[in-house]
Amino acid sequence: MAKNSQVTVVIVPFLAQGHLAPLLHLSRLIASYNIPVHYVSTTTHIRQASSRQEGWDLLHHDNIHIHEFQIPPFQCPPNPDPRSKFPSQFGPAFEATVHLREPVCRLLKSLSATSRRVIIIHCFLTASVVQDFASLPNAETYIFQNTSSFFSFTFCWESAGKPFAADDHILQQLPSMDGCWTSELMAFAEKQAVHSKNCSGELYNTTKAIEGDFFDLLQKFHVDKKHWAIGPFNPVDVFQKPEKQGHKCIEWLDNQASNSVIYVAFGTTTSLTDEQIHAIAVGLENSGQKFIWVLRDADKVDIYTGDVRKTELPMGYEERILETGQGMIVRGWAPQLEILAHTSTGGFMSHCGWNSLLESMTMGVPVAAWPRHSDMPRNTVLITKILKLGTVVKEWTPGNDLVDSLHIENAVKKLIASKEGDEMRERAAELRNNIKKSVEEGGASRQELDSFIDHITR
């Protein structure tokens, strides 16, 4: 029997799109080494991850085994509150993970009996779900960190009391973490930390081509554990769907000039007030630039239940921008990788979630940064001040301040229609090429991935 076939990988993401999607991408990378991968979640979230999966065809990978586990219905709170920056509606997902422990334990025991080694990759927030691995003689766990190395390093550096000098003046002016998290999340994270102590290493969805210096600094705080920078998990070359299955916005992009369109989307955890949406609408129109705007509320813990808020735009707005050809509104799920990969897309107004930034960098698209919560304010520092691949729409504040239309208009003009924007695109294109080289044979990310595979199949 080949060495790899004796090893089985089990992947257990947290119940939110920002965790489900990258770990599904990671399943593809690991399965390419002829290693069976078992991707585990609730029935609801398997459906969510599968329906939103893009950039490659899940059905073409026989080595990826999907496990849907039924759990009690979520005790869902009301729809996302646009007055709150942090997505507090995910509270039920924290408690729901307890119901996954038993079925995951059964799966691990079954795989342990037929495998030489069982490798469990899980989000930090699902450490308690996989805690029973400790009773198995041939199981190991690895934590998936879904943040940038820059964020993780600065968090560890400050938590440790800044134990060594940082020459970079940017590190001395980091935005505060006040208001980035809720007390509920912090309490849940503390519980997970208890079950994370015996992990064998950590995986990062990043590449040294983007933030190698910070990845190296990060390892100073975890010298007892191995770290691997094996990103980007998402494909660097996007699988194109047949024309009849394509999204209408791609057809619209096909008719636009190169680098002329700004893509506006704030991820799956951001909801905006009506007042803020009106300001965005006015700012985009007044900029005079072409745009695709994904206008949708944040995900609920169960995206298939309850009513979806329909946000009203100014009277006649949607019809007017379509008639003039200036833009398109997308109210549902949009194929973000395909949009960013399109030659007509010249910029991305983003909440600066790490998955979105990675996709943007992978496709060579600069960013108009509008951070909302969690790691996003510090991701903004990385993308705008260190990598110089973007401009800030408005500096981070913990309150839900209104960003006026003029700020939005100016950010769009700067990114799409200025010399500074052109220079950002040149740097973004250069980084895109470096990222592509990093995942090729002999590249930094490929070597890291090879190293991880060698380690788990040792």
Coordinates of C-alpha atoms in Angstrom, one line a residue:
M1 CA 0.0 0.0 0.0
A2 CA 1.3 3.5 -0.9
K3 CA 2.4 5.5 2.1
N4 CA -0.2 8.3 1.5
S5 CA -3.1 5.9 1.3
Q6 CA -2.5 4.9 4.8
V7 CA -3.1 8.4 6.1
T8 CA -6.6 9.9 6.3
V9 CA -7.4 13.6 6.8
V10 CA -10.5 14.8 8.5
I11 CA -11.5 18.5 8.2
V12 CA -13.8 20.2 10.7
P13 CA -14.6 23.9 9.9
F14 CA -16.5 26.3 12.1
L15 CA -20.1 27.0 11.0
A16 CA -19.6 30.2 9.0
Q17 CA -18.8 30.8 5.4
G18 CA -15.4 32.4 6.1
H19 CA -14.3 29.0 7.6
L20 CA -16.3 26.6 5.4
A21 CA -15.0 27.9 2.1
P22 CA -11.2 28.0 2.7
L23 CA -11.2 24.5 4.3
L24 CA -13.1 23.1 1.3
H25 CA -10.4 24.6 -0.9
L26 CA -7.8 23.0 1.3
S27 CA -9.5 19.7 0.9
R28 CA -8.8 19.9 -2.9
L29 CA -5.1 20.6 -2.3
I30 CA -4.6 17.7 0.1
A31 CA -6.7 15.3 -2.0
S32 CA -4.4 16.1 -4.9
Y33 CA -1.7 14.1 -3.1
N34 CA -3.8 10.9 -3.3
I35 CA -4.8 11.3 0.4
P36 CA -8.5 10.7 1.3
V37 CA -10.1 13.8 2.8
H38 CA -13.3 13.7 5.0
Y39 CA -15.0 17.1 5.1
V40 CA -17.4 17.3 8.1
S41 CA -20.2 19.7 9.0
T42 CA -23.9 20.0 9.7
T43 CA -26.3 19.2 6.9
T44 CA -27.2 22.9 6.6
H45 CA -23.6 24.0 6.3
I46 CA -22.6 21.3 3.9
R47 CA -25.4 22.5 1.6
Q48 CA -24.2 26.1 2.1
A49 CA -20.5 25.3 1.3
S50 CA -21.3 23.1 -1.7
S51 CA -23.7 25.6 -3.3
R52 CA -21.2 28.5 -2.9
Q53 CA -18.1 26.5 -3.9
E54 CA -16.4 28.2 -6.9
G55 CA -13.2 28.2 -8.8
W56 CA -13.0 24.4 -9.3
D57 CA -15.5 21.4 -9.6
L58 CA -16.1 19.5 -6.4
L59 CA -17.7 16.7 -8.3
H60 CA -14.5 15.9 -10.1
H61 CA -12.7 15.0 -6.8
D62 CA -13.5 11.4 -5.8
N63 CA -11.0 11.6 -2.9
I64 CA -13.1 14.2 -1.0
H65 CA -15.7 12.6 1.1
I66 CA -18.5 14.8 2.4
H67 CA -20.1 14.0 5.8
E68 CA -23.4 15.7 6.7
F69 CA -24.4 15.4 10.3
Q70 CA -27.9 16.2 11.5
I71 CA -28.0 18.4 14.6
P72 CA -31.0 20.0 16.5
P73 CA -32.5 23.0 14.7
F74 CA -30.6 26.3 15.4
Q75 CA -32.2 28.6 17.9
C76 CA -31.9 31.4 15.4
P77 CA -31.9 35.0 16.6
P78 CA -33.5 37.7 14.4
N79 CA -31.9 38.6 11.1
P80 CA -28.5 40.4 11.2
D81 CA -28.7 43.8 12.9
P82 CA -27.2 46.4 10.5
R83 CA -26.6 48.7 13.5
S84 CA -24.0 46.2 14.8
K85 CA -20.6 45.9 13.1
F86 CA -19.9 42.5 14.7
P87 CA -22.1 39.6 13.4
S88 CA -23.7 38.7 16.7
Q89 CA -26.3 36.6 14.9
F90 CA -23.7 33.8 14.8
G91 CA -24.1 33.2 18.6
P92 CA -26.2 30.1 18.1
A93 CA -23.4 28.6 16.0
F94 CA -21.1 28.6 19.0
E95 CA -23.4 26.5 21.0
A96 CA -24.4 24.3 18.0
T97 CA -20.9 22.9 17.7
V98 CA -21.4 20.9 20.9
H99 CA -23.8 18.6 18.9
L100 CA -21.1 17.8 16.4
R101 CA -18.8 16.2 19.0
E102 CA -20.5 12.8 19.2
P103 CA -20.9 12.1 15.4
V104 CA -17.3 13.4 14.8
C105 CA -16.0 11.1 17.5
R106 CA -17.7 8.1 15.9
L107 CA -16.2 9.0 12.5
L108 CA -12.7 9.4 14.0
K109 CA -12.9 6.1 15.8
S110 CA -14.0 4.4 12.6
L111 CA -11.2 5.9 10.5
S112 CA -8.7 5.2 13.2
A113 CA -9.4 1.5 13.0
T114 CA -8.6 1.4 9.3
S115 CA -5.8 4.0 8.9
R116 CA -2.2 4.1 10.0
R117 CA -2.7 7.7 11.0
V118 CA -5.7 10.1 11.2
I119 CA -4.9 13.8 10.7
I120 CA -7.5 16.2 11.9
I121 CA -7.5 19.8 10.6
H122 CA -9.9 22.1 12.5
C123 CA -10.7 25.7 13.0
F124 CA -9.6 27.1 16.4
L125 CA -13.3 27.5 17.1
T126 CA -14.0 23.8 16.7
A127 CA -11.3 22.5 19.0
S128 CA -13.9 21.2 21.4
V129 CA -15.6 19.2 18.7
V130 CA -12.5 17.1 18.0
Q131 CA -11.3 16.8 21.6
D132 CA -11.9 13.0 21.7
F133 CA -8.9 12.5 19.3
A134 CA -6.8 12.3 22.5
S135 CA -8.2 8.8 23.2
L136 CA -7.1 7.5 19.8
P137 CA -3.5 6.1 19.4
N138 CA -2.9 7.3 15.9
A139 CA -4.6 10.7 15.7
E140 CA -3.1 14.2 15.5
T141 CA -4.7 17.6 15.3
Y142 CA -3.7 20.7 13.4
I143 CA -5.3 24.1 13.8
F144 CA -6.4 26.1 10.8
Q145 CA -5.9 29.8 11.5
N146 CA -8.1 31.8 9.2
T147 CA -6.3 35.1 9.7
S148 CA -3.3 36.7 8.1
S149 CA 0.2 36.1 9.6
F150 CA 0.4 39.9 10.1
F151 CA -2.7 39.9 12.3
S152 CA -1.7 36.8 14.2
F153 CA 1.8 38.2 14.8
T154 CA 0.6 41.6 16.0
F155 CA -1.9 40.0 18.3
C156 CA 0.7 37.7 19.8
W157 CA 3.3 40.5 20.0
E158 CA 0.9 42.8 21.9
S159 CA -0.4 40.0 24.1
A160 CA 3.1 39.1 25.1
G161 CA 3.8 42.8 26.1
K162 CA 5.8 43.6 22.9
P163 CA 8.8 41.5 24.0
F164 CA 11.1 42.7 21.3
A165 CA 11.6 45.9 19.5
A166 CA 9.8 46.4 16.2
D167 CA 11.6 48.7 13.8
D168 CA 8.7 49.2 11.5
H169 CA 6.9 52.4 12.6
I170 CA 3.7 50.9 11.3
L171 CA 3.7 48.4 14.2
Q172 CA 3.8 51.3 16.6
Q173 CA 0.6 52.7 15.2
L174 CA -1.6 49.6 15.0
P175 CA -5.4 50.2 15.3
S176 CA -6.8 49.2 18.7
M177 CA -8.6 45.9 19.0
D178 CA -11.3 47.6 21.1
G179 CA -14.7 46.9 19.5
C180 CA -13.4 44.2 17.1
W181 CA -14.9 41.3 19.1
T182 CA -17.9 40.6 21.4
S183 CA -17.5 39.3 24.9
E184 CA -19.5 36.2 23.8
L185 CA -16.9 35.3 21.2
M186 CA -14.0 35.9 23.6
A187 CA -15.6 33.6 26.2
F188 CA -16.2 30.9 23.5
A189 CA -12.6 31.2 22.3
E190 CA -11.3 30.8 25.8
K191 CA -13.1 27.5 26.1
Q192 CA -11.7 26.3 22.8
A193 CA -8.1 27.2 23.9
V194 CA -8.3 24.5 26.6
H195 CA -8.7 21.9 23.9
S196 CA -6.1 23.4 21.6
K197 CA -3.1 22.8 23.8
N198 CA -2.2 19.4 22.3
C199 CA -2.3 20.3 18.7
S200 CA 0.7 19.3 16.6
G201 CA 0.9 22.4 14.5
E202 CA -0.9 25.3 12.7
L203 CA -1.8 25.9 9.1
Y204 CA -2.1 29.4 7.6
N205 CA -4.0 30.3 4.4
T206 CA -1.2 32.6 3.3
T207 CA 2.0 32.6 1.4
K208 CA 5.5 34.0 2.1
A209 CA 5.2 35.8 -1.2
I210 CA 2.7 38.1 0.6
E211 CA 3.9 38.3 4.2
G212 CA 6.9 36.1 4.7
D213 CA 8.6 38.4 7.3
F214 CA 5.6 38.4 9.6
F215 CA 5.1 34.6 9.2
D216 CA 8.7 34.2 10.4
L217 CA 8.2 36.5 13.3
L218 CA 5.0 34.8 14.3
Q219 CA 6.8 31.5 14.9
K220 CA 8.8 33.1 17.7
F221 CA 5.7 32.9 19.9
H222 CA 5.0 29.2 19.2
V223 CA 8.5 27.6 19.1
D224 CA 7.1 24.3 20.3
K225 CA 4.8 23.9 17.2
K226 CA 5.4 23.8 13.5
H227 CA 3.7 26.4 11.3
W228 CA 3.0 26.0 7.5
A229 CA 2.1 28.9 5.2
I230 CA 0.5 26.9 2.4
G231 CA -1.9 29.4 0.9
P232 CA -3.6 30.7 -1.0
F233 CA -6.1 27.8 -0.7
N234 CA -8.3 29.2 -3.4
P235 CA -7.3 28.4 -7.0
V236 CA -5.0 30.9 -8.7
D237 CA -6.6 30.0 -12.0
V238 CA -10.4 30.0 -11.9
F239 CA -12.5 27.2 -13.4
Q240 CA -14.9 28.8 -15.9
K241 CA -18.4 27.5 -15.9
P242 CA -20.2 26.7 -19.1
E243 CA -21.8 29.8 -20.6
K244 CA -25.3 28.6 -19.9
Q245 CA -24.4 28.2 -16.2
G246 CA -22.6 31.5 -15.9
H247 CA -23.8 34.4 -13.7
K248 CA -25.3 37.4 -15.5
C249 CA -22.7 39.8 -14.0
I250 CA -19.9 38.0 -15.9
E251 CA -21.7 38.6 -19.2
W252 CA -22.0 42.3 -18.2
L253 CA -18.3 42.4 -17.4
D254 CA -17.5 40.9 -20.8
N255 CA -18.7 44.2 -22.3
Q256 CA -16.7 46.6 -20.2
A257 CA -13.2 48.0 -20.8
S258 CA -10.1 46.6 -19.0
N259 CA -9.7 47.6 -15.4
S260 CA -12.7 49.9 -15.6
V261 CA -15.1 48.3 -13.0
I262 CA -15.0 48.4 -9.3
Y263 CA -16.5 45.4 -7.5
V264 CA -18.2 46.3 -4.3
A265 CA -18.9 43.5 -1.7
F266 CA -18.7 43.3 2.0
G267 CA -18.5 39.6 2.6
T268 CA -20.8 37.3 4.5
T269 CA -20.6 39.0 8.0
T270 CA -21.5 42.6 7.2
S271 CA -24.9 44.2 7.2
L272 CA -25.4 47.9 6.5
T273 CA -28.0 50.4 7.7
D274 CA -30.4 51.9 5.1
E275 CA -28.7 55.3 5.6
Q276 CA -25.3 53.8 4.8
I277 CA -26.6 51.9 1.7
H278 CA -28.0 55.2 0.4
A279 CA -24.6 56.9 0.9
I280 CA -22.9 54.1 -1.0
A281 CA -25.4 54.4 -3.8
V282 CA -24.9 58.1 -4.2
G283 CA -21.1 57.8 -3.9
L284 CA -20.8 55.1 -6.6
E285 CA -23.0 57.0 -9.0
N286 CA -21.3 60.3 -8.4
S287 CA -17.9 58.7 -9.0
G288 CA -18.8 58.2 -12.7
Q289 CA -17.1 54.8 -12.6
K290 CA -18.5 51.5 -13.6
F291 CA -19.4 49.1 -10.7
I292 CA -20.9 45.8 -9.7
W293 CA -22.4 46.0 -6.2
V294 CA -23.3 42.9 -4.2
L295 CA -26.1 44.3 -2.0
R296 CA -27.1 41.6 0.5
D297 CA -27.3 41.3 4.3
A298 CA -24.9 39.2 6.3
D299 CA -25.4 35.5 6.6
K300 CA -27.6 34.1 9.4
V301 CA -26.4 31.0 11.2
D302 CA -28.8 29.1 9.0
I303 CA -29.0 30.9 5.7
Y304 CA -32.0 28.8 4.6
T305 CA -34.5 29.9 7.3
G306 CA -36.5 33.1 7.8
D307 CA -37.1 36.1 5.6
V308 CA -34.3 38.0 3.9
R309 CA -34.2 41.7 4.3
K310 CA -34.8 43.5 1.0
T311 CA -32.9 46.8 1.1
E312 CA -34.5 49.7 -0.8
L313 CA -32.3 51.9 -3.0
P314 CA -33.1 55.5 -3.9
M315 CA -36.1 55.8 -6.2
G316 CA -35.3 54.7 -9.7
Y317 CA -31.6 54.1 -8.9
E318 CA -31.3 50.5 -10.0
E319 CA -33.2 51.1 -13.3
R320 CA -31.1 54.3 -14.0
I321 CA -27.7 52.7 -13.6
L322 CA -28.7 49.7 -15.7
E323 CA -30.1 52.0 -18.4
T324 CA -27.0 54.2 -18.5
G325 CA -24.7 51.1 -18.3
Q326 CA -22.9 52.4 -15.3
G327 CA -23.5 49.5 -13.0
M328 CA -25.2 46.4 -11.9
I329 CA -26.8 45.4 -8.5
V330 CA -26.5 41.8 -7.4
R331 CA -28.8 40.9 -4.5
G332 CA -27.8 37.3 -4.0
W333 CA -24.6 35.2 -3.9
A334 CA -22.1 36.4 -6.5
P335 CA -19.2 34.4 -8.0
Q336 CA -16.5 36.5 -6.4
L337 CA -13.5 34.7 -7.7
E338 CA -14.7 34.9 -11.3
I339 CA -15.5 38.6 -10.9
L340 CA -12.0 39.4 -9.4
A341 CA -10.3 37.3 -12.1
H342 CA -12.1 39.2 -14.9
T343 CA -9.9 41.6 -16.9
S344 CA -12.6 44.3 -16.6
T345 CA -12.3 44.4 -12.8
G346 CA -9.9 47.1 -11.7
G347 CA -10.7 47.4 -8.0
F348 CA -12.5 45.9 -5.1
M349 CA -14.3 47.8 -2.3
S350 CA -14.0 45.3 0.5
H351 CA -14.6 44.8 4.2
C352 CA -11.0 43.3 4.3
G353 CA -11.9 39.9 5.5
W354 CA -8.8 37.7 5.0
N355 CA -10.4 35.4 2.4
S356 CA -11.6 38.3 0.3
L357 CA -8.1 40.0 0.4
L358 CA -6.4 36.8 -0.5
E359 CA -8.7 36.3 -3.5
S360 CA -8.1 39.9 -4.5
M361 CA -4.3 39.6 -4.3
T362 CA -4.4 36.3 -6.1
M363 CA -6.2 37.9 -9.0
G364 CA -4.1 41.1 -9.0
V365 CA -6.9 43.5 -7.9
P366 CA -6.2 46.5 -5.6
V367 CA -8.6 47.3 -2.7
A368 CA -10.7 50.2 -1.4
A369 CA -10.5 49.1 2.3
W370 CA -13.5 49.5 4.6
P371 CA -12.9 47.3 7.7
R372 CA -15.8 46.2 9.8
H373 CA -14.7 44.1 12.8
S374 CA -12.4 41.2 14.0
D375 CA -9.1 41.1 12.1
M376 CA -10.2 43.5 9.4
P377 CA -8.8 46.8 10.7
R378 CA -5.3 45.2 10.9
N379 CA -5.7 43.5 7.5
T380 CA -6.3 47.0 6.2
V381 CA -3.0 48.1 7.5
L382 CA -1.3 45.2 5.7
I383 CA -3.0 45.8 2.4
T384 CA -2.8 49.7 2.3
K385 CA 0.3 50.7 4.3
I386 CA 2.7 47.7 4.0
L387 CA 1.8 46.1 0.6
K388 CA 0.5 49.4 -0.8
L389 CA -2.2 47.7 -2.7
G390 CA -5.1 49.9 -1.7
T391 CA -6.6 53.0 -0.3
V392 CA -8.7 53.4 2.8
V393 CA -12.4 54.4 2.4
K394 CA -12.5 55.6 6.0
E395 CA -10.2 54.9 8.9
W396 CA -11.4 52.2 11.4
T397 CA -13.5 53.2 14.4
P398 CA -15.3 50.9 16.8
G399 CA -18.5 52.7 16.4
N400 CA -20.9 52.3 13.5
D401 CA -20.2 55.7 12.1
L402 CA -21.8 56.8 8.8
V403 CA -19.4 56.9 5.9
D404 CA -20.6 59.7 3.7
S405 CA -21.0 59.5 0.0
L406 CA -18.1 61.8 -0.7
H407 CA -15.6 59.5 1.1
I408 CA -17.0 56.6 -1.1
E409 CA -16.8 58.7 -4.3
N410 CA -13.2 59.8 -3.6
A411 CA -12.1 56.2 -2.8
V412 CA -13.6 54.9 -6.1
K413 CA -12.0 57.6 -8.2
K414 CA -8.7 57.1 -6.6
L415 CA -8.7 53.4 -7.2
I416 CA -10.1 53.3 -10.7
A417 CA -9.4 56.7 -12.3
S418 CA -6.1 58.0 -11.0
K419 CA -2.3 57.6 -11.4
E420 CA -2.2 56.3 -7.8
G421 CA -4.7 53.6 -8.8
D422 CA -2.7 52.6 -11.8
E423 CA 0.4 52.2 -9.7
M424 CA -1.5 50.1 -7.2
R425 CA -2.7 47.9 -10.1
E426 CA 0.9 47.5 -11.3
R427 CA 2.0 46.4 -7.8
A428 CA -1.0 44.1 -7.5
A429 CA -0.2 42.5 -10.9
E430 CA 3.4 41.9 -9.7
L431 CA 2.2 40.3 -6.5
R432 CA -0.3 38.2 -8.4
N433 CA 2.6 36.8 -10.5
N434 CA 4.7 36.1 -7.4
I435 CA 1.7 34.3 -5.8
K436 CA 1.3 32.2 -8.9
K437 CA 5.0 31.3 -8.8
S438 CA 4.7 30.4 -5.1
V439 CA 2.2 27.7 -5.7
E440 CA 4.1 26.1 -8.7
E441 CA 6.5 23.3 -8.1
G442 CA 9.5 24.7 -6.3
G443 CA 7.7 27.8 -5.1
A444 CA 7.5 28.8 -1.5
S445 CA 3.8 27.8 -0.9
R446 CA 4.3 24.5 -2.8
Q447 CA 7.3 23.7 -0.7
E448 CA 5.4 24.4 2.5
L449 CA 2.5 22.2 1.3
D450 CA 4.9 19.4 0.3
S451 CA 6.5 19.8 3.8
F452 CA 3.2 19.4 5.5
I453 CA 2.2 16.4 3.4
D454 CA 5.6 14.8 4.1
H455 CA 5.1 15.5 7.8
I456 CA 1.7 13.9 8.1
T457 CA 2.7 10.9 5.9
R458 CA 6.0 10.3 7.7

